[in-house]
Coordinates of N, CA and C in Angstrom, one line a residue:
X3 N 22.7 -14.2 -14.4 CA 21.4 -13.8 -13.9 C 21.5 -13.3 -12.4
X4 N 20.7 -12.4 -12.0 CA 20.7 -11.9 -10.7 C 20.2 -13.0 -9.7
X5 N 20.8 -13.1 -8.6 CA 20.3 -14.0 -7.5 C 19.2 -13.4 -6.8
X6 N 18.0 -13.6 -7.2 CA 16.8 -13.0 -6.6 C 16.7 -13.2 -5.1
X7 N 16.6 -12.1 -4.4 CA 16.4 -12.1 -3.0 C 17.7 -12.1 -2.2
X8 N 18.9 -12.2 -2.9 CA 20.2 -12.3 -2.3 C 20.9 -11.0 -2.6
X9 N 21.1 -10.1 -1.6 CA 21.8 -8.9 -1.8 C 23.3 -9.1 -1.5
X10 N 24.0 -9.3 -2.6 CA 25.5 -9.6 -2.4 C 26.3 -8.3 -2.2
X11 N 25.7 -7.2 -2.7 CA 26.4 -5.9 -2.5 C 25.5 -5.0 -1.7
X12 N 26.2 -4.1 -0.9 CA 25.4 -3.0 -0.3 C 26.5 -1.9 -0.2
X13 N 25.9 -0.7 0.0 CA 26.9 0.4 0.0 C 26.2 1.7 0.5
X14 N 27.0 2.7 0.5 CA 26.6 4.1 0.9 C 27.0 5.1 -0.2
X15 N 26.3 6.2 -0.3 CA 26.6 7.2 -1.3 C 26.4 8.6 -0.8
X16 N 27.1 9.5 -1.3 CA 26.9 10.9 -1.1 C 26.5 11.6 -2.4
X17 N 25.5 12.5 -2.4 CA 24.9 13.0 -3.6 C 24.8 14.5 -3.6
X18 N 24.9 15.1 -4.7 CA 24.7 16.5 -4.9 C 24.0 16.7 -6.3
X19 N 23.1 17.7 -6.3 CA 22.5 17.9 -7.6 C 21.5 19.1 -7.6
X20 N 20.5 19.0 -8.5 CA 19.6 20.1 -8.6 C 18.2 19.6 -9.0
X21 N 17.2 20.3 -8.6 CA 15.8 19.9 -8.9 C 15.1 21.0 -9.6
X22 N 14.0 20.7 -10.2 CA 13.1 21.8 -10.7 C 12.4 22.4 -9.5
X23 N 12.5 23.7 -9.3 CA 11.9 24.4 -8.2 C 11.3 25.7 -8.6
X24 N 10.0 25.9 -8.4 CA 9.3 27.1 -8.9 C 9.3 28.2 -7.9
X25 N 9.6 29.4 -8.3 CA 9.4 30.6 -7.4 C 8.3 31.5 -7.9
X26 N 7.4 31.0 -8.7 CA 6.3 31.8 -9.3 C 5.5 32.6 -8.3
X27 N 5.1 32.0 -7.2 CA 4.3 32.7 -6.2 C 5.1 33.8 -5.6
X28 N 6.4 33.6 -5.3 CA 7.2 34.7 -4.8 C 7.3 35.8 -5.8
X29 N 7.5 35.5 -7.1 CA 7.6 36.5 -8.1 C 6.3 37.4 -8.2
X30 N 5.2 36.8 -8.0 CA 3.9 37.5 -8.1 C 3.7 38.4 -6.9
X31 N 4.3 37.9 -5.7 CA 4.2 38.7 -4.5 C 5.1 40.0 -4.7
X32 N 6.2 39.9 -5.3 CA 7.1 41.0 -5.6 C 6.4 42.0 -6.6
X33 N 5.8 41.4 -7.6 CA 5.1 42.3 -8.6 C 4.0 43.1 -7.9
X34 N 3.2 42.5 -7.0 CA 2.2 43.2 -6.3 C 2.7 44.4 -5.5
X35 N 3.7 44.1 -4.6 CA 4.1 45.1 -3.7 C 4.9 46.2 -4.4
X36 N 5.6 45.8 -5.5 CA 6.3 46.8 -6.3 C 5.4 47.8 -6.9
X37 N 4.2 47.4 -7.3 CA 3.2 48.2 -7.9 C 2.4 49.0 -6.8
X38 N 2.3 48.4 -5.6 CA 1.4 49.0 -4.6 C 2.2 50.1 -3.7
X39 N 3.5 50.0 -3.6 CA 4.3 50.9 -2.8 C 5.5 51.4 -3.5
X40 N 5.7 52.7 -3.5 CA 6.9 53.2 -4.1 C 8.1 53.0 -3.2
X41 N 7.9 52.7 -1.9 CA 9.0 52.5 -1.0 C 9.3 51.1 -0.7
X42 N 8.8 50.2 -1.6 CA 9.0 48.8 -1.4 C 10.3 48.4 -1.9
X43 N 11.0 47.5 -1.2 CA 12.3 46.9 -1.7 C 12.2 45.4 -1.4
X44 N 12.9 44.6 -2.2 CA 12.9 43.2 -2.0 C 14.2 42.5 -2.5
X45 N 14.5 41.3 -2.0 CA 15.6 40.5 -2.6 C 15.1 39.1 -2.6
X46 N 15.1 38.6 -3.8 CA 14.6 37.2 -4.1 C 15.8 36.3 -4.4
X47 N 16.1 35.3 -3.6 CA 17.2 34.3 -3.9 C 16.6 33.0 -4.2
X48 N 16.8 32.5 -5.4 CA 16.2 31.2 -5.8 C 17.3 30.2 -5.9
X49 N 17.2 29.1 -5.1 CA 18.1 28.0 -5.1 C 17.4 26.7 -5.5
X50 N 18.0 25.9 -6.3 CA 17.3 24.6 -6.6 C 18.3 23.4 -6.4
X51 N 19.4 23.7 -5.7 CA 20.3 22.6 -5.4 C 19.9 21.8 -4.2
X52 N 20.5 20.6 -4.1 CA 20.3 19.7 -3.0 C 21.5 18.9 -2.6
X53 N 21.6 18.5 -1.4 CA 22.6 17.6 -0.9 C 21.9 16.4 -0.4
X54 N 22.5 15.2 -0.5 CA 21.9 14.0 0.0 C 22.8 12.8 0.3
X55 N 22.2 11.8 0.8 CA 22.9 10.5 1.1 C 22.0 9.4 0.8
X56 N 22.6 8.2 0.6 CA 21.8 7.0 0.2 C 22.4 5.8 0.8
X57 N 21.6 4.8 1.0 CA 22.0 3.4 1.4 C 21.4 2.5 0.3
X58 N 22.2 1.6 -0.2 CA 21.6 0.8 -1.3 C 22.1 -0.7 -1.2
X59 N 21.3 -1.5 -1.8 CA 21.5 -3.0 -1.8 C 21.3 -3.5 -3.2
X60 N 22.2 -4.4 -3.6 CA 22.1 -5.0 -5.0 C 22.4 -6.5 -5.0
X61 N 21.8 -7.2 -5.9 CA 22.1 -8.6 -6.1 C 23.4 -8.8 -6.8
X62 N 23.8 -10.0 -6.9 CA 25.1 -10.4 -7.6 C 24.9 -10.5 -9.1
X63 N 26.0 -10.5 -9.9 CA 25.9 -10.8 -11.3 C 25.9 -9.6 -12.2
X64 N 26.0 -9.8 -13.5 CA 26.0 -8.7 -14.5 C 24.6 -8.1 -14.6
X65 N 23.5 -8.8 -14.3 CA 22.2 -8.3 -14.3 C 21.7 -8.2 -12.9
X66 N 21.5 -7.1 -12.3 CA 21.2 -6.9 -10.9 C 19.9 -6.2 -10.6
X67 N 19.3 -6.6 -9.5 CA 18.2 -5.9 -8.9 C 18.7 -5.1 -7.7
X68 N 18.3 -3.8 -7.6 CA 18.8 -3.0 -6.5 C 17.7 -2.2 -5.9
X69 N 17.9 -1.8 -4.6 CA 17.0 -1.0 -3.9 C 17.9 0.1 -3.2
X70 N 17.4 1.4 -3.4 CA 18.1 2.5 -2.8 C 17.2 3.3 -1.9
X71 N 17.7 3.7 -0.7 CA 17.0 4.5 0.3 C 17.8 5.7 0.5
X72 N 17.2 6.9 0.4 CA 17.9 8.1 0.4 C 17.3 9.2 1.3
X73 N 18.1 10.3 1.4 CA 17.6 11.5 2.1 C 18.2 12.7 1.4
X74 N 17.3 13.6 0.9 CA 17.8 14.8 0.2 C 17.3 16.0 0.9
X75 N 18.1 17.0 1.0 CA 17.7 18.3 1.6 C 17.9 19.4 0.5
X76 N 16.7 20.0 0.1 CA 16.7 20.9 -1.0 C 16.9 22.4 -0.4
X77 N 17.8 23.1 -1.1 CA 18.1 24.5 -0.7 C 16.8 25.4 -0.7
X78 N 16.8 26.4 0.1 CA 15.6 27.2 0.2 C 15.6 28.3 -0.8
X79 N 14.4 28.7 -1.2 CA 14.1 29.9 -2.0 C 13.7 31.0 -1.0
X80 N 14.3 32.1 -1.0 CA 14.1 33.1 0.1 C 13.7 34.5 -0.5
X81 N 12.7 35.1 0.0 CA 12.3 36.4 -0.4 C 12.2 37.3 0.9
X82 N 13.1 38.4 0.8 CA 13.1 39.4 1.9 C 12.4 40.6 1.4
X83 N 11.5 41.2 2.1 CA 10.7 42.4 1.7 C 10.7 43.4 2.8
X84 N 10.6 44.7 2.3 CA 10.6 45.8 3.3 C 9.8 46.9 2.7
X85 N 8.9 47.4 3.5 CA 8.1 48.7 3.2 C 8.2 49.5 4.5
X86 N 7.9 50.8 4.5 CA 8.0 51.6 5.7 C 7.2 50.9 6.9
X87 N 7.8 50.8 8.0 CA 7.2 50.2 9.3 C 6.8 48.8 9.2
X88 N 7.3 48.1 8.2 CA 7.0 46.7 8.0 C 8.1 45.9 7.2
X89 N 8.3 44.7 7.6 CA 9.3 43.8 6.9 C 8.8 42.4 7.0
X90 N 9.2 41.6 6.0 CA 8.8 40.2 6.0 C 9.8 39.4 5.3
X91 N 9.8 38.1 5.6 CA 10.7 37.1 5.0 C 9.9 35.8 4.7
X92 N 10.0 35.3 3.5 CA 9.4 34.0 3.1 C 10.5 33.1 2.7
X93 N 10.5 31.9 3.3 CA 11.6 30.9 3.0 C 10.9 29.6 2.6
X94 N 11.1 29.1 1.4 CA 10.5 27.8 1.0 C 11.6 26.8 0.8
X95 N 11.5 25.6 1.4 CA 12.5 24.5 1.3 C 11.8 23.2 1.4
X96 N 12.5 22.1 1.2 CA 11.9 20.8 1.2 C 13.0 19.7 1.5
X97 N 12.5 18.6 2.1 CA 13.3 17.4 2.3 C 12.5 16.3 1.6
X98 N 13.3 15.3 1.1 CA 12.6 14.1 0.6 C 13.4 12.9 0.9
X99 N 12.6 11.8 1.0 CA 13.2 10.4 1.3 C 12.9 9.5 0.1
X100 N 13.8 9.5 -0.9 CA 13.5 8.7 -2.1 C 13.7 7.3 -1.9
X101 N 12.8 6.5 -2.3 CA 12.9 5.0 -2.3 C 12.8 4.5 -3.8
X102 N 13.9 3.9 -4.2 CA 14.0 3.5 -5.7 C 14.3 2.0 -5.8
X103 N 13.5 1.3 -6.6 CA 13.9 0.0 -7.0 C 14.4 0.0 -8.5
X104 N 15.5 -0.6 -8.7 CA 16.1 -0.5 -10.1 C 16.7 -1.8 -10.6
X105 N 16.9 -1.8 -11.9 CA 17.6 -2.9 -12.5 C 18.9 -2.3 -13.1
X106 N 20.0 -3.0 -12.8 CA 21.3 -2.5 -13.3 C 22.0 -3.6 -14.2
X107 N 22.6 -3.1 -15.2 CA 23.4 -4.0 -16.1 C 24.9 -3.6 -16.0
X108 N 25.7 -4.5 -15.6 CA 27.1 -4.3 -15.5 C 27.9 -5.5 -15.9
X109 N 28.5 -5.4 -17.1 CA 29.3 -6.6 -17.7 C 30.5 -6.8 -16.8
X110 N 30.9 -8.0 -16.6 CA 31.9 -8.4 -15.7 C 33.2 -7.7 -16.0
X111 N 33.5 -7.5 -17.3 CA 34.8 -6.9 -17.7 C 34.7 -5.5 -18.0
X112 N 33.6 -4.8 -17.5 CA 33.4 -3.4 -17.9 C 33.5 -2.5 -16.6
X113 N 34.0 -1.3 -16.8 CA 34.0 -0.3 -15.7 C 32.8 0.5 -15.6
X114 N 31.8 0.3 -16.5 CA 30.6 1.1 -16.6 C 29.4 0.2 -16.3
X115 N 28.4 0.8 -15.7 CA 27.1 0.1 -15.5 C 26.0 1.1 -15.8
X116 N 24.8 0.5 -16.1 CA 23.7 1.4 -16.5 C 22.4 0.9 -15.7
X117 N 21.6 1.8 -15.3 CA 20.5 1.4 -14.5 C 19.2 2.1 -14.9
X118 N 18.1 1.5 -14.6 CA 16.7 2.0 -14.9 C 15.8 1.6 -13.8
X119 N 15.0 2.5 -13.2 CA 14.2 2.2 -12.1 C 13.1 3.2 -11.9
X120 N 12.5 3.0 -10.7 CA 11.4 4.0 -10.3 C 11.0 3.7 -8.9
X121 N 10.2 4.6 -8.4 CA 9.8 4.5 -7.0 C 9.1 5.8 -6.6
X122 N 9.3 6.2 -5.4 CA 8.6 7.4 -4.8 C 9.4 8.1 -3.8
X123 N 9.2 9.4 -3.6 CA 9.8 10.2 -2.6 C 8.7 10.4 -1.5
X124 N 9.0 10.2 -0.3 CA 8.2 10.8 0.8 C 8.8 12.2 1.0
X125 N 8.0 13.2 0.6 CA 8.5 14.5 0.4 C 7.8 15.5 1.3
X126 N 8.5 16.3 2.0 CA 7.9 17.3 2.9 C 8.4 18.7 2.5
X127 N 7.4 19.6 2.3 CA 7.7 21.0 1.9 C 7.3 21.9 3.0
X128 N 8.1 23.0 3.1 CA 7.9 23.9 4.2 C 8.1 25.4 3.7
X129 N 7.2 26.2 4.0 CA 7.4 27.7 3.8 C 7.3 28.4 5.1
X130 N 8.3 29.1 5.5 CA 8.3 29.9 6.7 C 7.9 31.3 6.4
X131 N 6.9 31.8 7.1 CA 6.5 33.2 6.9 C 6.8 33.9 8.2
X132 N 7.7 35.0 8.1 CA 8.0 35.8 9.3 C 7.8 37.2 8.9
X133 N 6.9 37.9 9.7 CA 6.7 39.3 9.5 C 6.9 40.1 10.7
X134 N 7.2 41.4 10.6 CA 7.4 42.3 11.7 C 6.8 43.6 11.3
X135 N 6.2 44.3 12.3 CA 5.6 45.6 12.1 C 4.7 45.9 13.3
X136 N 3.4 46.0 13.1 CA 2.5 46.2 14.2 C 2.4 44.8 14.9
X137 N 2.3 44.9 16.3 CA 2.2 43.6 17.1 C 1.2 42.7 16.6
X138 N 0.0 43.2 16.2 CA -1.1 42.3 15.8 C -0.8 41.6 14.5
X139 N 0.1 42.0 13.7 CA 0.4 41.4 12.4 C 1.6 40.5 12.4
X140 N 2.3 40.4 13.5 CA 3.6 39.7 13.6 C 3.3 38.2 13.4
X141 N 4.0 37.5 12.5 CA 3.9 36.1 12.3 C 5.3 35.5 12.2
X142 N 5.5 34.3 12.8 CA 6.7 33.5 12.5 C 6.2 32.1 12.5
X143 N 5.8 31.6 11.4 CA 5.1 30.3 11.3 C 5.7 29.4 10.2
X144 N 5.8 28.1 10.4 CA 6.1 27.2 9.4 C 4.8 26.6 8.8
X145 N 4.6 26.7 7.5 CA 3.5 26.1 6.9 C 4.0 24.9 6.1
X146 N 3.4 23.7 6.4 CA 4.0 22.4 5.9 C 3.0 21.6 5.2
X147 N 3.5 20.7 4.3 CA 2.7 19.6 3.7 C 3.6 18.5 3.4
X148 N 3.2 17.2 3.6 CA 3.9 16.0 3.2 C 3.1 15.2 2.3
X149 N 3.7 14.6 1.3 CA 3.0 13.7 0.4 C 3.9 12.8 -0.3
X150 N 3.4 11.8 -0.9 CA 4.1 10.8 -1.7 C 4.2 11.2 -3.1
X151 N 5.5 11.3 -3.6 CA 5.7 11.8 -5.0 C 6.4 10.7 -5.8
X152 N 5.7 10.1 -6.8 CA 6.3 9.1 -7.7 C 7.4 9.7 -8.5
X153 N 8.4 8.8 -8.9 CA 9.5 9.2 -9.7 C 9.9 8.1 -10.6
X154 N 10.5 8.4 -11.8 CA 11.2 7.5 -12.6 C 12.7 7.9 -12.6
X155 N 13.6 6.9 -12.8 CA 15.0 7.1 -12.5 C 15.8 6.3 -13.6
X156 N 16.8 7.0 -14.1 CA 17.8 6.3 -15.0 C 19.2 6.9 -14.7
X157 N 20.2 6.1 -14.9 CA 21.5 6.6 -14.7 C 22.6 5.7 -15.2
X158 N 23.9 6.1 -15.0 CA 25.1 5.3 -15.3 C 26.1 5.5 -14.2
X159 N 27.0 4.5 -14.2 CA 28.1 4.6 -13.2 C 29.4 4.2 -13.8
X160 N 30.4 4.9 -13.3 CA 31.8 4.6 -13.7 C 32.5 4.1 -12.4
X161 N 33.0 2.8 -12.5 CA 33.6 2.2 -11.4 C 35.1 2.7 -11.4
X162 N 35.4 3.6 -10.5 CA 36.8 4.1 -10.4 C 37.7 3.0 -9.9
X163 N 37.2 2.2 -9.0 CA 37.9 1.0 -8.5 C 36.9 0.0 -8.2
X164 N 37.3 -1.1 -7.5 CA 36.4 -2.2 -7.2 C 35.3 -1.7 -6.2
X165 N 35.7 -0.8 -5.4 CA 34.8 -0.3 -4.3 C 34.1 1.1 -4.6
X166 N 34.8 1.9 -5.3 CA 34.3 3.3 -5.5 C 33.7 3.4 -6.9
X167 N 32.6 4.1 -7.0 CA 32.0 4.4 -8.3 C 31.4 5.8 -8.3
X168 N 31.4 6.5 -9.5 CA 30.9 7.8 -9.6 C 29.6 7.6 -10.5
X169 N 28.5 8.0 -10.0 CA 27.2 7.9 -10.7 C 26.6 9.2 -11.1
X170 N 25.9 9.1 -12.3 CA 25.1 10.2 -12.8 C 23.7 9.7 -12.9
X171 N 22.7 10.4 -12.3 CA 21.3 9.9 -12.3 C 20.4 11.1 -12.7
X172 N 19.4 10.7 -13.5 CA 18.4 11.7 -13.9 C 17.0 11.1 -13.4
X173 N 16.2 11.8 -12.7 CA 14.9 11.4 -12.3 C 13.9 12.4 -12.8
X174 N 12.6 11.9 -12.8 CA 11.5 12.8 -13.1 C 10.5 12.7 -12.0
X175 N 10.1 13.8 -11.3 CA 9.2 13.7 -10.2 C 7.8 14.1 -10.8
X176 N 6.8 13.3 -10.4 CA 5.4 13.5 -10.9 C 4.6 14.1 -9.7
X177 N 3.8 15.1 -10.0 CA 2.9 15.6 -9.0 C 3.5 16.2 -7.7
X178 N 4.7 16.8 -7.9 CA 5.4 17.3 -6.7 C 5.0 18.7 -6.4
X179 N 3.7 19.0 -6.5 CA 3.2 20.3 -6.2 C 2.5 20.3 -4.9
X180 N 3.0 21.2 -4.0 CA 2.4 21.2 -2.6 C 1.6 22.5 -2.5
X181 N 0.2 22.3 -2.4 CA -0.7 23.5 -2.5 C -1.6 23.5 -1.3
X182 N -1.3 22.7 -0.2 CA -2.1 22.8 1.0 C -1.1 23.0 2.2
X183 N -0.4 24.2 2.1 CA 0.6 24.5 3.1 C -0.1 25.0 4.4
X184 N 0.0 24.2 5.4 CA -0.8 24.6 6.6 C 0.1 24.8 7.9
X185 N -0.3 25.7 8.7 CA 0.4 26.0 10.0 C -0.6 26.6 11.0
X186 N 0.0 27.0 12.1 CA -0.8 27.6 13.2 C -0.4 29.0 13.4
X187 N -1.4 29.9 13.3 CA -1.1 31.3 13.5 C -2.0 31.8 14.7
X188 N -1.4 32.3 15.7 CA -2.2 32.8 16.9 C -3.2 31.8 17.4
X189 N -2.8 30.5 17.4 CA -3.6 29.5 17.9 C -4.7 28.9 17.0
X190 N -4.7 29.5 15.8 CA -5.7 29.0 14.8 C -5.0 28.3 13.6
X191 N -5.7 27.2 13.1 CA -5.2 26.5 12.0 C -5.3 27.4 10.8
X192 N -4.2 27.6 10.0 CA -4.3 28.5 8.9 C -3.6 27.9 7.7
X193 N -3.8 28.5 6.5 CA -3.2 28.0 5.3 C -2.7 29.2 4.5
X194 N -1.7 29.0 3.6 CA -1.2 30.0 2.7 C -2.0 30.1 1.5
X195 N -2.4 31.3 1.1 CA -3.2 31.6 -0.2 C -2.5 32.7 -1.0
X196 N -2.8 32.8 -2.2 CA -2.4 34.0 -3.0 C -3.7 34.7 -3.5
X197 N -3.7 36.0 -3.2 CA -4.9 36.8 -3.4 C -4.6 37.7 -4.7
X198 N -5.5 37.6 -5.7 CA -5.2 38.4 -6.9 C -5.3 39.9 -6.6
X199 N -4.4 40.7 -7.2 CA -4.4 42.1 -7.1 C -4.4 42.7 -8.5
X200 N -4.5 44.0 -8.7 CA -4.5 44.6 -10.0 C -3.2 44.2 -10.8
X201 N -2.1 44.2 -10.0 CA -0.8 43.6 -10.5 C -0.3 42.6 -9.6
X202 N 0.0 41.4 -10.1 CA 0.5 40.3 -9.2 C -0.5 39.7 -8.3
X203 N 0.0 39.1 -7.2 CA -0.8 38.4 -6.2 C -0.1 38.6 -4.9
X204 N -0.9 38.6 -3.8 CA -0.4 38.8 -2.5 C -0.5 37.5 -1.7
X205 N 0.6 37.1 -1.1 CA 0.6 35.8 -0.3 C 0.1 36.2 1.1
X206 N -0.9 35.5 1.6 CA -1.5 35.7 2.9 C -1.7 34.4 3.6
X207 N -1.7 34.5 4.9 CA -2.1 33.3 5.8 C -3.5 33.6 6.3
X208 N -4.3 32.6 6.2 CA -5.7 32.8 6.6 C -6.3 31.5 7.1
X209 N -7.2 31.6 8.1 CA -7.9 30.4 8.6 C -9.1 30.0 7.7
X210 N -9.4 30.8 6.7 CA -10.4 30.5 5.7 C -10.0 31.1 4.4
X211 N -10.4 30.5 3.3 CA -9.9 30.9 2.0 C -10.5 32.2 1.6
X212 N -9.7 33.3 1.3 CA -10.2 34.6 0.9 C -10.9 34.4 -0.4
X213 N -11.9 35.3 -0.6 CA -12.7 35.2 -1.9 C -11.8 35.5 -3.1
X214 N -11.9 34.6 -4.1 CA -11.2 34.8 -5.3 C -9.7 34.4 -5.3
X215 N -9.3 33.8 -4.2 CA -7.9 33.5 -4.0 C -7.6 32.1 -4.5
X216 N -6.3 31.7 -4.7 CA -5.9 30.4 -5.0 C -5.0 29.9 -3.9
X217 N -4.8 28.6 -3.8 CA -3.9 28.1 -2.9 C -2.4 28.5 -3.2
X218 N -1.7 28.9 -2.3 CA -0.2 29.1 -2.5 C 0.4 27.7 -2.7
X219 N 1.5 27.7 -3.5 CA 2.1 26.4 -3.7 C 3.6 26.4 -3.8
X220 N 4.2 25.3 -3.5 CA 5.6 25.0 -3.8 C 5.6 23.9 -4.8
X221 N 6.3 24.0 -5.9 CA 6.2 23.0 -6.9 C 7.6 22.5 -7.3
X222 N 7.8 21.2 -7.2 CA 9.1 20.6 -7.5 C 8.9 19.5 -8.7
X223 N 7.8 19.6 -9.3 CA 7.5 18.7 -10.4 C 8.5 18.9 -11.5
X224 N 9.1 17.8 -12.0 CA 10.0 18.0 -13.1 C 11.3 17.2 -12.9
X225 N 12.4 17.6 -13.5 CA 13.6 16.8 -13.5 C 14.5 17.0 -12.3
X226 N 15.0 16.0 -11.8 CA 16.0 16.0 -10.7 C 17.3 15.3 -11.2
X227 N 18.4 16.0 -11.2 CA 19.7 15.5 -11.7 C 20.7 15.4 -10.5
X228 N 21.5 14.4 -10.5 CA 22.5 14.3 -9.4 C 23.7 13.6 -9.8
X229 N 24.8 13.9 -9.1 CA 26.1 13.2 -9.1 C 26.2 12.5 -7.8
X230 N 26.6 11.2 -7.8 CA 26.7 10.4 -6.6 C 28.1 9.7 -6.5
X231 N 28.7 9.8 -5.4 CA 30.0 9.1 -5.1 C 29.6 7.9 -4.2
X232 N 29.7 6.7 -4.7 CA 29.3 5.5 -4.0 C 30.4 4.6 -3.6
X233 N 30.2 4.0 -2.4 CA 31.2 3.0 -1.9 C 30.5 1.7 -1.7
X234 N 31.1 0.6 -2.3 CA 30.5 -0.7 -2.3 C 31.1 -1.6 -1.3
X235 N 30.3 -2.4 -0.6 CA 30.8 -3.4 0.3 C 30.3 -4.8 -0.3
X236 N 31.0 -5.8 0.1 CA 30.5 -7.2 -0.4 C 30.8 -7.4 -1.9
X237 N 30.3 -8.5 -2.4 CA 30.5 -8.9 -3.8 C 31.9 -9.6 -4.0
X238 N 32.1 -9.9 -5.2 CA 33.3 -10.7 -5.5 C 34.3 -9.8 -6.4

């Protein structure tokens, strides 16, 4: 039985993996400008990888209670655009601080362990909009939103030695859609929107919502998978 309230083990881990990351609004922006200008060019780079670290604590015994605190940095999705006398770049990225409570089963004579848990990410999304052209239209602003994102988590570990373990984890993030991306443009509070066009949609920054527009969004709802190399302290 786990010794409730007694963390016999603690450790650190390094993680790498991938998340569900949508580039839909960037794709619609490309569709609009490609139809609106014959001189338009663009390059869209979509990344959904992340690197992270964690600090964890576990009780003793074959049936354990654990708590993990982490930091993940998600790679950016980048759109570079150019039309005559104007250019722009959009970069969407995110950071999250996952907090997970889990139950782990590890038989005393086994090199493998299995875990099931859940928790939430304190997650912050950012889209940087940078434009150049006429002086009146130049923007270089970070539009941000932070929210709490629940997740479920399951995984397995292979203990390479007493102290080192290689873990595989799968999580599902619920409601990780950020659709109130706000920043300051020329001293005014602004938000990112997508305005419908005959083809596609145009991403704009505005202090008030344009007629017929929707909120621009970054969406990470879905599966997050990771590999983790963990080092354990304490225990018997």
